[in-house]
Amino acid sequence: MDAVYRHATEDDMQAFADMTVDVGWNYSGIITGIRQCSPNGFFVSEIDGEIVGTLFINNINDDLSMLGLSITKEEHRNKGIQRMMFQRNLAYAGNRNICCYSASKELSKRYATRFGFRHIDPNEIEEIQGVVDHSRLPLGKERSSDGIEILPLNAVPFHTLNKYDEQICNFARPHFLKAWSDYDRAYKFAAVKHENGGNELLKGYVVACPMTMKKEFAITPLYADSEVIAKALVRHLFSVLPDGASVHIETPTSNLPARELFKSYNLVEKFTFIRQYTKQVLPFNTEKVFSAYGVGIMPI
């Protein structure tokens, strides 16, 4: 029987999430947050009522789309299901520049030749993993000499957050960002600098979203103006996450201070991902990207 391709319904989401677990991506928990941000971006293929393929596409704005979560059940691979889903989703994205991630150079070449993802970003993404160890946190209350305070993210006006986010990623995504920053299952904090005269400047923010297991979190994202600010955000976040919790972080390979920061917490680099585009590589300020959004959700 031929595969039927369609939008995923709410009833499909558990099967969609289970397929991410089957391939080791562990997006079961985080998918709830993604769907809240992009409810129309989930697609499935089914055969005889069984979901055998998944794909997610996020039309971020009028110029940019993100394609990810491309999975086919093992027993249904090499039947053209993912090729069909890719082609349909490329049409769904219209004339936008589309970004996707690939997990190997071989897969990257396949995406380039088959689907037109010919523009390769030389700055790769490292998947970093490990566990939160409260014994590695600095003792005592951290004092900031430069007026930085860690606050709940919702203490920052959304227009301030949106402006800061756009300065780093160089494209606007207010709808997604609003839904993501409002996601009530995530840990969310901001680094704010207090200036003379009562002005407050946003200098970084972090979101840790629960994944499959009870004590498993994706840090998506961690943006900070400096290594000092990133350290303060990580220290605060790790102090409130459960001791022994697993964390997943995606760091640009060019951000050496970020990689050293996570190494200091005994976290380990596991995988490398390649970003590629249909039209052009997007310029990002990766010096301020200590952890990107999850692979398959956003370009950065």
Coordinates of C-alpha atoms in Angstrom, one line a residue:
M1 CA 0.0 0.0 0.0
D2 CA 1.3 3.5 -0.8
A3 CA 2.1 5.9 2.0
V4 CA -0.4 8.6 2.7
Y5 CA 1.1 12.0 3.5
R6 CA -0.8 14.5 5.6
H7 CA -0.7 17.1 8.4
A8 CA -0.3 15.5 11.8
T9 CA -3.3 15.8 14.2
E10 CA -3.2 16.1 17.9
D11 CA -4.0 12.4 18.1
D12 CA -0.8 11.7 16.1
M13 CA 1.6 13.5 18.4
Q14 CA 2.3 10.6 20.8
A15 CA 3.3 8.4 17.9
F16 CA 5.3 11.3 16.4
A17 CA 7.1 11.7 19.7
D18 CA 7.7 8.0 20.2
M19 CA 9.5 7.8 16.8
T20 CA 12.0 10.5 18.0
V21 CA 12.7 8.3 21.0
D22 CA 13.1 5.2 18.9
V23 CA 16.0 6.8 17.0
G24 CA 17.6 8.2 20.1
W25 CA 16.7 11.9 19.7
N26 CA 14.5 12.0 22.8
Y27 CA 12.2 14.8 21.7
S28 CA 9.1 13.3 23.4
G29 CA 8.8 16.1 26.0
I30 CA 10.1 19.0 23.9
I31 CA 7.6 18.3 21.1
T32 CA 4.8 19.7 23.2
G33 CA 6.6 23.1 23.3
I34 CA 7.5 22.9 19.6
R35 CA 3.8 22.3 18.7
Q36 CA 2.8 25.2 20.9
C37 CA 5.1 27.4 18.8
S38 CA 4.4 25.9 15.3
P39 CA 1.1 24.0 15.4
N40 CA 0.9 23.5 11.7
G41 CA 4.4 22.3 11.0
F42 CA 4.1 18.6 11.8
F43 CA 3.6 16.1 9.0
V44 CA 3.3 12.3 8.9
S45 CA 3.2 9.5 6.4
E46 CA 1.1 6.5 7.2
I47 CA 0.6 3.0 5.7
D48 CA -2.6 1.1 6.5
G49 CA -3.3 3.4 9.5
E50 CA 0.2 3.1 10.9
I51 CA 2.5 6.2 11.1
V52 CA 5.8 5.3 9.4
G53 CA 7.4 8.7 8.7
T54 CA 7.6 12.1 10.4
L55 CA 8.8 15.5 9.3
F56 CA 8.6 19.0 10.8
I57 CA 8.8 22.3 9.0
N58 CA 8.7 25.6 10.7
N59 CA 7.9 28.6 8.4
I60 CA 9.6 31.0 10.7
N61 CA 8.8 34.2 8.7
D62 CA 8.2 35.2 5.1
D63 CA 11.9 34.5 4.2
L64 CA 13.0 31.5 6.2
S65 CA 11.9 28.0 7.0
M66 CA 13.4 25.2 9.1
L67 CA 13.0 21.5 8.2
G68 CA 13.8 18.8 10.7
L69 CA 12.7 15.7 12.7
S70 CA 12.9 13.6 9.5
I71 CA 12.3 10.0 10.6
T72 CA 11.2 6.8 8.9
K73 CA 10.5 3.5 10.7
E74 CA 13.4 1.1 10.1
E75 CA 11.2 -1.5 8.4
H76 CA 9.9 1.1 5.9
R77 CA 13.2 2.7 4.9
N78 CA 14.5 2.7 1.3
K79 CA 10.9 3.0 0.0
G80 CA 11.1 6.7 -1.0
I81 CA 8.9 7.8 2.0
Q82 CA 11.3 10.5 3.2
R83 CA 12.0 11.7 -0.3
M84 CA 8.3 12.2 -0.9
M85 CA 7.9 14.0 2.5
F86 CA 10.9 16.3 1.7
Q87 CA 9.5 17.2 -1.7
R88 CA 6.1 17.9 -0.3
N89 CA 7.5 20.0 2.6
L90 CA 9.8 22.0 0.3
A91 CA 6.6 23.0 -1.6
Y92 CA 4.9 23.9 1.7
A93 CA 7.8 26.3 2.5
G94 CA 7.2 28.1 -0.8
N95 CA 10.0 30.5 -1.9
R96 CA 11.6 30.7 1.5
N97 CA 15.3 29.9 2.2
I98 CA 15.1 26.5 3.9
C99 CA 17.6 25.3 6.5
C100 CA 18.1 21.7 7.6
Y101 CA 20.6 19.8 9.7
S102 CA 22.5 16.7 8.6
A103 CA 24.4 14.3 10.9
S104 CA 27.2 13.3 8.4
K105 CA 29.0 14.5 5.3
E106 CA 27.4 11.6 3.4
L107 CA 23.9 12.7 4.4
S108 CA 24.8 16.3 3.7
K109 CA 25.8 15.5 0.1
R110 CA 22.5 13.6 -0.3
Y111 CA 20.5 16.6 0.9
A112 CA 22.4 18.8 -1.5
T113 CA 22.0 16.7 -4.6
R114 CA 18.5 15.4 -4.1
F115 CA 16.8 18.4 -2.5
G116 CA 18.9 21.5 -3.3
F117 CA 20.5 22.1 0.2
R118 CA 23.7 23.2 -1.5
H119 CA 24.8 26.1 0.7
I120 CA 26.8 24.5 3.6
D121 CA 27.6 26.4 6.8
P122 CA 31.2 25.8 7.6
N123 CA 30.4 26.5 11.3
E124 CA 29.1 23.1 12.6
I125 CA 27.1 22.4 15.7
E126 CA 28.4 20.1 18.5
E127 CA 25.9 18.1 20.6
I128 CA 27.2 18.2 24.2
Q129 CA 25.8 15.9 26.8
G130 CA 26.2 15.2 30.5
V131 CA 24.6 15.4 33.9
V132 CA 24.1 18.2 36.4
D133 CA 26.4 17.7 39.4
H134 CA 25.6 20.1 42.2
S135 CA 28.9 19.3 43.8
R136 CA 30.7 21.1 40.9
L137 CA 28.8 24.4 41.5
P138 CA 30.7 27.2 43.1
L139 CA 30.0 27.5 46.8
G140 CA 28.2 30.5 48.3
K141 CA 26.1 33.1 46.6
E142 CA 27.5 34.4 43.4
R143 CA 28.2 38.2 43.5
S144 CA 28.3 40.2 40.3
S145 CA 30.7 43.1 40.2
D146 CA 29.3 44.5 36.9
G147 CA 25.6 44.8 38.0
I148 CA 24.4 41.6 36.4
E149 CA 21.3 39.9 38.0
I150 CA 19.7 36.6 37.0
L151 CA 15.9 37.0 36.9
P152 CA 13.0 34.9 35.6
L153 CA 12.7 35.4 31.9
N154 CA 9.1 36.6 32.2
A155 CA 10.4 39.6 34.2
V156 CA 11.8 40.9 31.0
P157 CA 9.3 42.7 28.6
F158 CA 8.8 40.7 25.5
H159 CA 9.7 43.5 23.2
T160 CA 13.1 43.6 24.9
L161 CA 13.6 39.9 24.6
N162 CA 12.5 39.9 20.9
K163 CA 14.9 42.8 20.1
Y164 CA 17.8 41.0 21.8
D165 CA 17.0 37.7 20.1
E166 CA 16.9 39.3 16.7
Q167 CA 20.2 41.0 17.2
I168 CA 21.9 37.6 17.6
C169 CA 20.2 35.5 15.0
N170 CA 19.7 38.3 12.4
F171 CA 16.1 37.3 11.6
A172 CA 12.7 38.0 13.3
R173 CA 10.7 35.2 14.9
P174 CA 8.4 36.9 17.3
H175 CA 5.5 34.4 17.2
F176 CA 7.8 31.4 17.9
L177 CA 9.8 33.3 20.5
K178 CA 6.7 34.4 22.4
A179 CA 5.3 30.9 22.5
W180 CA 8.6 29.4 23.5
S181 CA 9.3 31.9 26.2
D182 CA 5.8 31.3 27.6
Y183 CA 6.2 27.5 27.7
D184 CA 5.2 26.7 31.3
R185 CA 7.2 23.4 31.6
A186 CA 10.6 25.0 30.9
Y187 CA 13.1 26.6 33.2
K188 CA 13.7 30.2 31.9
F189 CA 16.1 32.9 33.1
A190 CA 17.5 36.2 31.9
A191 CA 20.7 38.0 32.7
V192 CA 19.9 41.7 33.3
K193 CA 22.4 44.5 33.9
H194 CA 21.3 47.4 36.1
E195 CA 22.7 50.8 35.1
N196 CA 22.8 54.1 36.8
G197 CA 19.5 55.9 36.4
G198 CA 17.4 52.7 36.7
N199 CA 17.9 51.4 33.2
E200 CA 18.0 47.6 32.7
L201 CA 19.7 45.9 29.8
L202 CA 19.2 42.3 28.7
K203 CA 22.6 40.7 28.4
G204 CA 21.6 37.0 27.9
Y205 CA 18.9 34.4 28.4
V206 CA 18.5 30.6 28.8
V207 CA 15.7 28.1 28.4
A208 CA 15.9 24.5 29.6
C209 CA 13.0 22.4 28.2
P210 CA 12.1 19.0 29.6
M211 CA 12.7 16.1 27.2
T212 CA 11.7 12.4 27.3
M213 CA 12.7 11.4 30.8
K214 CA 11.7 13.1 34.0
K215 CA 15.2 14.4 34.6
E216 CA 16.3 15.2 31.0
F217 CA 16.6 18.7 29.6
A218 CA 17.5 20.4 26.4
I219 CA 19.1 23.8 26.8
T220 CA 17.5 25.7 24.0
P221 CA 18.9 28.3 23.8
L222 CA 21.6 29.9 25.8
Y223 CA 22.5 33.3 24.4
A224 CA 24.9 35.6 26.3
D225 CA 26.9 38.7 25.6
S226 CA 30.0 37.3 27.2
E227 CA 31.5 34.2 28.7
V228 CA 31.1 35.7 32.2
I229 CA 27.4 36.2 31.7
A230 CA 27.0 32.7 30.2
K231 CA 28.8 31.3 33.3
A232 CA 26.3 33.1 35.6
L233 CA 23.3 31.8 33.6
V234 CA 24.6 28.2 33.6
R235 CA 25.5 28.3 37.3
H236 CA 22.0 29.5 38.2
L237 CA 20.3 27.1 35.8
F238 CA 22.2 24.1 37.1
S239 CA 21.5 25.1 40.7
V240 CA 17.8 24.8 40.1
L241 CA 17.8 21.8 37.8
P242 CA 17.6 18.4 39.7
D243 CA 20.9 17.0 40.8
G244 CA 21.8 14.2 38.3
A245 CA 19.6 15.6 35.6
S246 CA 20.8 14.9 32.0
V247 CA 21.4 17.9 29.8
H248 CA 21.7 18.3 26.0
I249 CA 23.4 21.3 24.6
E250 CA 24.1 22.3 21.0
T251 CA 27.1 24.6 20.6
P252 CA 28.7 26.2 17.5
T253 CA 32.1 24.7 17.0
S254 CA 33.5 28.2 16.6
N255 CA 32.5 29.2 20.1
L256 CA 35.5 27.9 22.0
P257 CA 34.6 29.6 25.3
A258 CA 31.3 27.9 25.3
R259 CA 32.9 24.5 24.7
E260 CA 35.4 25.2 27.6
L261 CA 32.5 26.3 29.8
F262 CA 30.6 23.1 29.4
K263 CA 33.8 21.0 29.7
S264 CA 34.3 22.6 33.1
Y265 CA 31.1 20.9 34.2
N266 CA 32.3 17.5 32.9
L267 CA 30.0 17.6 29.9
V268 CA 31.1 15.7 26.8
E269 CA 30.9 16.5 23.0
K270 CA 29.0 13.6 21.4
F271 CA 27.9 14.4 17.8
T272 CA 28.5 17.0 15.1
F273 CA 25.8 18.4 12.9
I274 CA 26.0 20.3 9.6
R275 CA 23.7 23.2 8.7
Q276 CA 22.8 23.7 5.1
Y277 CA 20.4 25.9 3.1
T278 CA 18.6 26.0 -0.2
K279 CA 19.5 29.7 -1.0
Q280 CA 22.2 31.1 1.2
V281 CA 24.0 30.5 4.5
L282 CA 22.7 32.9 7.2
P283 CA 25.2 35.0 9.2
F284 CA 25.0 34.5 12.9
N285 CA 26.8 36.1 15.8
T286 CA 28.0 32.7 17.2
E287 CA 30.2 34.4 19.8
K288 CA 27.0 35.0 21.7
V289 CA 25.5 31.6 21.0
F290 CA 26.5 29.2 23.8
S291 CA 23.7 26.8 23.0
A292 CA 21.5 26.9 20.0
Y293 CA 17.8 25.9 19.7
G294 CA 17.4 22.2 19.3
V295 CA 18.4 20.6 16.1
G296 CA 15.5 20.6 13.7
I297 CA 13.7 23.5 15.4
M298 CA 15.6 26.6 14.4
P299 CA 18.8 27.3 12.5
I300 CA 20.4 28.8 15.6

